[in-house]
Short mmCIF file of C-alpha atoms in Angstrom, two decimals:
data_model
loop_
_atom_site.label_atom_id
_atom_site.label_comp_id
_atom_site.label_asym_id
_atom_site.label_seq_id
_atom_site.Cartn_x
_atom_site.Cartn_y
_atom_site.Cartn_z
CA ASP A 1 155.89 204.80 53.33
CA ALA A 2 153.11 203.27 55.45
CA GLY A 3 154.02 205.33 58.48
CA VAL A 4 154.64 204.01 61.97
CA ILE A 5 152.88 200.68 62.35
CA GLN A 6 151.73 199.41 65.70
CA SER A 7 150.14 196.10 66.56
CA PRO A 8 147.76 195.08 67.83
CA ARG A 9 145.32 198.00 67.60
CA HIS A 10 143.35 196.68 70.55
CA GLU A 11 144.31 194.26 73.28
CA VAL A 12 142.14 192.97 76.08
CA THR A 13 143.85 190.75 78.62
CA GLU A 14 143.38 189.42 82.10
CA MET A 15 145.31 190.74 85.03
CA GLY A 16 148.56 188.84 85.50
CA GLN A 17 149.03 188.00 81.85
CA GLU A 18 151.99 189.10 79.77
CA VAL A 19 151.31 191.71 77.10
CA THR A 20 153.58 192.55 74.18
CA LEU A 21 153.06 195.64 72.07
CA ARG A 22 154.86 195.98 68.77
CA CYS A 23 156.08 198.88 66.69
CA LYS A 24 157.65 199.25 63.27
CA PRO A 25 159.10 202.73 62.82
CA ILE A 26 159.36 204.58 59.54
CA SER A 27 162.27 203.35 57.48
CA GLY A 28 165.29 205.61 57.90
CA HIS A 29 164.16 207.03 61.22
CA ASN A 30 166.72 206.50 63.94
CA SER A 31 164.85 207.56 67.07
CA LEU A 32 161.91 205.68 68.49
CA PHE A 33 159.67 206.64 71.39
CA TRP A 34 157.08 204.79 73.46
CA TYR A 35 154.33 206.90 75.04
CA ARG A 36 151.38 206.05 77.24
CA GLN A 37 148.21 208.13 77.18
CA THR A 38 145.55 208.16 79.88
CA MET A 39 142.81 210.61 80.78
CA MET A 40 144.36 211.29 84.15
CA ARG A 41 148.01 211.72 83.21
CA GLY A 42 147.86 212.75 79.58
CA LEU A 43 150.74 211.72 77.30
CA GLU A 44 153.73 210.29 79.16
CA LEU A 45 157.08 209.35 77.64
CA LEU A 46 158.02 205.87 78.80
CA ILE A 47 161.30 205.28 76.97
CA TYR A 48 163.13 206.31 73.84
CA PHE A 49 165.86 204.81 71.70
CA ASN A 50 168.49 206.43 69.48
CA ASN A 51 170.01 204.10 66.90
CA ASN A 52 168.46 201.09 68.69
CA VAL A 53 170.06 202.03 72.01
CA PRO A 54 167.81 202.92 74.98
CA ILE A 55 168.68 206.48 76.01
CA ASP A 56 166.18 207.37 78.72
CA ASP A 57 163.89 204.87 80.41
CA SER A 58 163.12 207.02 83.44
CA GLY A 59 159.47 207.14 82.40
CA MET A 60 159.02 203.39 82.63
CA PRO A 61 156.67 203.01 85.58
CA GLU A 62 157.93 199.78 87.12
CA ASP A 63 160.06 196.74 86.58
CA ARG A 64 157.01 195.08 85.08
CA PHE A 65 157.62 197.20 81.98
CA SER A 66 160.45 196.48 79.57
CA ALA A 67 161.24 197.63 76.05
CA LYS A 68 163.60 196.34 73.41
CA MET A 69 164.75 197.42 69.99
CA PRO A 70 166.64 194.51 68.47
CA ASN A 71 167.03 196.27 65.11
CA ALA A 72 166.22 199.53 63.37
CA SER A 73 162.85 198.33 62.11
CA PHE A 74 161.27 196.78 65.19
CA SER A 75 160.59 197.52 68.83
CA THR A 76 158.53 195.87 71.57
CA LEU A 77 157.07 197.07 74.83
CA LYS A 78 156.32 194.27 77.25
CA ILE A 79 154.29 194.32 80.44
CA GLN A 80 154.65 191.30 82.70
CA PRO A 81 152.54 190.80 84.74
CA SER A 82 149.87 193.24 83.57
CA GLU A 83 147.58 195.07 85.99
CA PRO A 84 144.28 196.94 85.49
CA ARG A 85 146.04 200.29 86.06
CA ASP A 86 148.13 199.61 82.95
CA SER A 87 145.00 200.13 80.83
CA ALA A 88 145.79 203.00 78.46
CA VAL A 89 146.58 203.78 74.86
CA TYR A 90 150.22 203.13 74.05
CA PHE A 91 151.78 205.09 71.21
CA CYS A 92 154.98 204.52 69.35
CA ALA A 93 156.60 207.41 67.47
CA SER A 94 159.70 207.71 65.34
CA THR A 95 161.82 210.59 64.11
CA ARG A 96 164.82 211.20 61.97
CA GLN A 97 167.32 213.32 63.81
CA GLY A 98 168.04 216.50 62.00
CA LYS A 99 167.06 220.13 61.81
CA ASN A 100 163.36 219.45 62.15
CA THR A 101 162.58 216.77 64.66
CA GLU A 102 159.01 216.04 63.61
CA ALA A 103 157.72 212.94 65.35
CA PHE A 104 155.47 210.58 63.42
CA PHE A 105 153.05 208.62 65.55
CA GLY A 106 151.47 205.25 65.10
CA GLN A 107 147.75 204.76 65.56
CA GLY A 108 148.29 203.42 69.04
CA THR A 109 147.41 200.22 70.87
CA ARG A 110 144.44 200.43 73.22
CA LEU A 111 145.21 198.10 76.10
CA THR A 112 142.51 197.01 78.52
CA VAL A 113 143.51 194.85 81.47
CA VAL A 114 140.55 193.30 83.28
CA GLY B 1 163.62 218.80 84.16
CA GLU B 2 161.71 220.05 81.18
CA ASP B 3 158.04 220.82 81.64
CA VAL B 4 155.31 221.86 79.22
CA GLU B 5 152.00 223.17 80.57
CA GLN B 6 148.68 223.65 78.84
CA SER B 7 145.13 224.24 79.96
CA LEU B 8 143.08 221.07 79.60
CA PHE B 9 139.88 222.32 77.95
CA LEU B 10 138.71 225.04 75.57
CA SER B 11 135.24 225.57 74.14
CA VAL B 12 134.49 227.93 71.26
CA ARG B 13 131.62 228.61 68.90
CA GLU B 14 131.92 227.67 65.25
CA GLY B 15 133.30 230.59 63.25
CA ASP B 16 135.06 232.18 66.22
CA SER B 17 138.82 232.15 66.74
CA SER B 18 140.40 229.65 69.13
CA VAL B 19 143.55 230.42 71.07
CA ILE B 20 145.36 227.58 72.77
CA ASN B 21 148.19 228.53 75.12
CA CYS B 22 151.28 226.71 76.27
CA THR B 23 154.19 227.49 78.58
CA TYR B 24 157.49 225.66 78.76
CA THR B 25 160.45 225.76 81.08
CA ASP B 26 163.43 224.56 79.08
CA SER B 27 165.38 227.60 77.94
CA SER B 28 167.34 225.46 75.48
CA SER B 29 164.16 224.62 73.56
CA THR B 30 164.95 225.09 69.91
CA TYR B 31 161.85 223.79 68.19
CA LEU B 32 158.30 224.19 69.42
CA TYR B 33 155.46 222.19 67.93
CA TRP B 34 151.73 221.90 67.82
CA TYR B 35 150.28 218.44 67.31
CA LYS B 36 146.64 217.51 66.76
CA GLN B 37 145.02 214.29 67.92
CA GLU B 38 141.64 213.34 66.56
CA PRO B 39 139.54 210.71 68.36
CA GLY B 40 140.96 207.20 68.06
CA ALA B 41 144.06 208.36 66.21
CA GLY B 42 147.69 209.15 66.88
CA LEU B 43 149.16 212.63 67.02
CA GLN B 44 149.86 214.49 63.81
CA LEU B 45 152.10 217.49 63.43
CA LEU B 46 150.14 220.67 62.65
CA THR B 47 152.91 223.22 62.60
CA TYR B 48 156.17 224.11 64.28
CA ILE B 49 158.26 227.18 64.95
CA PHE B 50 161.98 227.64 65.38
CA SER B 51 163.01 229.54 68.49
CA ASN B 52 164.50 232.46 66.59
CA MET B 53 161.07 233.29 65.15
CA ASP B 54 158.22 235.03 66.96
CA MET B 55 155.39 234.29 64.57
CA LYS B 56 154.46 231.79 61.93
CA GLN B 57 151.28 231.76 59.86
CA ASP B 58 149.92 228.84 57.88
CA GLN B 59 146.45 229.37 56.42
CA ARG B 60 144.04 229.47 59.39
CA LEU B 61 146.80 228.74 61.90
CA THR B 62 148.95 231.38 63.58
CA VAL B 63 151.70 230.45 66.03
CA LEU B 64 153.05 233.11 68.36
CA LEU B 65 156.20 232.62 70.41
CA ASN B 66 157.29 234.82 73.30
CA LYS B 67 160.71 233.41 74.06
CA LYS B 68 161.33 235.72 77.00
CA ASP B 69 158.20 234.46 78.78
CA LYS B 70 158.53 230.94 77.34
CA HIS B 71 154.97 231.18 76.05
CA LEU B 72 153.62 229.64 72.88
CA SER B 73 150.14 230.01 71.45
CA LEU B 74 148.17 228.54 68.58
CA ARG B 75 145.39 230.59 67.06
CA ILE B 76 142.86 228.91 64.78
CA ALA B 77 140.84 231.41 62.77
CA ASP B 78 137.24 230.65 61.75
CA THR B 79 137.13 227.51 63.89
CA GLN B 80 135.19 224.65 62.36
CA THR B 81 133.60 221.57 63.92
CA GLY B 82 136.32 219.51 62.24
CA ASP B 83 138.86 221.31 64.40
CA SER B 84 137.49 219.56 67.49
CA ALA B 85 140.41 217.52 68.79
CA ILE B 86 143.12 217.49 71.41
CA TYR B 87 146.01 219.85 70.69
CA PHE B 88 149.45 219.13 72.12
CA CYS B 89 152.26 221.58 72.56
CA ALA B 90 155.75 220.05 72.41
CA GLU B 91 159.33 221.24 72.59
CA SER B 92 162.73 219.84 71.77
CA PRO B 93 166.31 221.03 72.01
CA LEU B 94 168.58 220.94 68.98
CA TYR B 95 169.96 217.44 68.84
CA SER B 96 173.35 217.48 70.50
CA GLY B 97 174.62 214.19 69.13
CA ALA B 98 175.23 213.02 72.67
CA GLY B 99 172.05 211.01 73.04
CA SER B 100 170.34 213.76 75.00
CA TYR B 101 167.62 214.37 72.46
CA GLN B 102 164.07 214.28 73.77
CA LEU B 103 160.69 215.56 72.64
CA THR B 104 158.57 216.76 75.58
CA PHE B 105 154.80 217.08 75.26
CA GLY B 106 152.22 218.94 77.28
CA LYS B 107 149.17 217.03 78.47
CA GLY B 108 147.02 218.42 75.67
CA THR B 109 144.13 220.87 75.36
CA LYS B 110 140.79 219.43 74.33
CA LEU B 111 139.12 221.84 71.93
CA SER B 112 135.35 221.54 71.62
CA VAL B 113 133.67 223.48 68.83
CA ILE B 114 130.00 224.28 69.40
CA PRO B 115 127.94 224.46 66.19
#
């Protein structure tokens, strides 16, 4: 398996533009997580899905952020409109629920909003 | 809610032992994890411990769990420059089947190894 795949790896956009981050979880994994990492706040959980259903989105900072998981092999995190303070590395992770809940992370998308 | 705390920085000399500490608040934590993040990469699982254990050893890594104090530590013996990274402590409850599953991470400890 190729692991969790995120795209793009890097994104530079202007303030006010819409940004869409993409994630393909590991096949067979039924939980998917979106995290944001910054120097100031560390790793923050934004939202997670179980079996494509959003379970907890309390970490989503504002209404400008939205996430979808239309099927078991694809998820998006959208920011509209983007702001400079959204600049961070966004990670997607997936797990298979079971005795050992190891989370496998993607390489992350480094977002810069100028 | 659940909370996981770690110190932010640790510096050690090459060849010494490193000890990274973590405290957590959720008494229902069943699994406790250590993840490693190298520069420009995602997090990778290093090791984990089940809550009914108090120690786990894996080559140069030793995990100690004090469940009463909710304290977890990671000891790296003979620390090498390649161990320089950010180390994250994480905890999760046993999945309940009710959609309440969540993995909670600390903010990470940046380990710097001085040659």
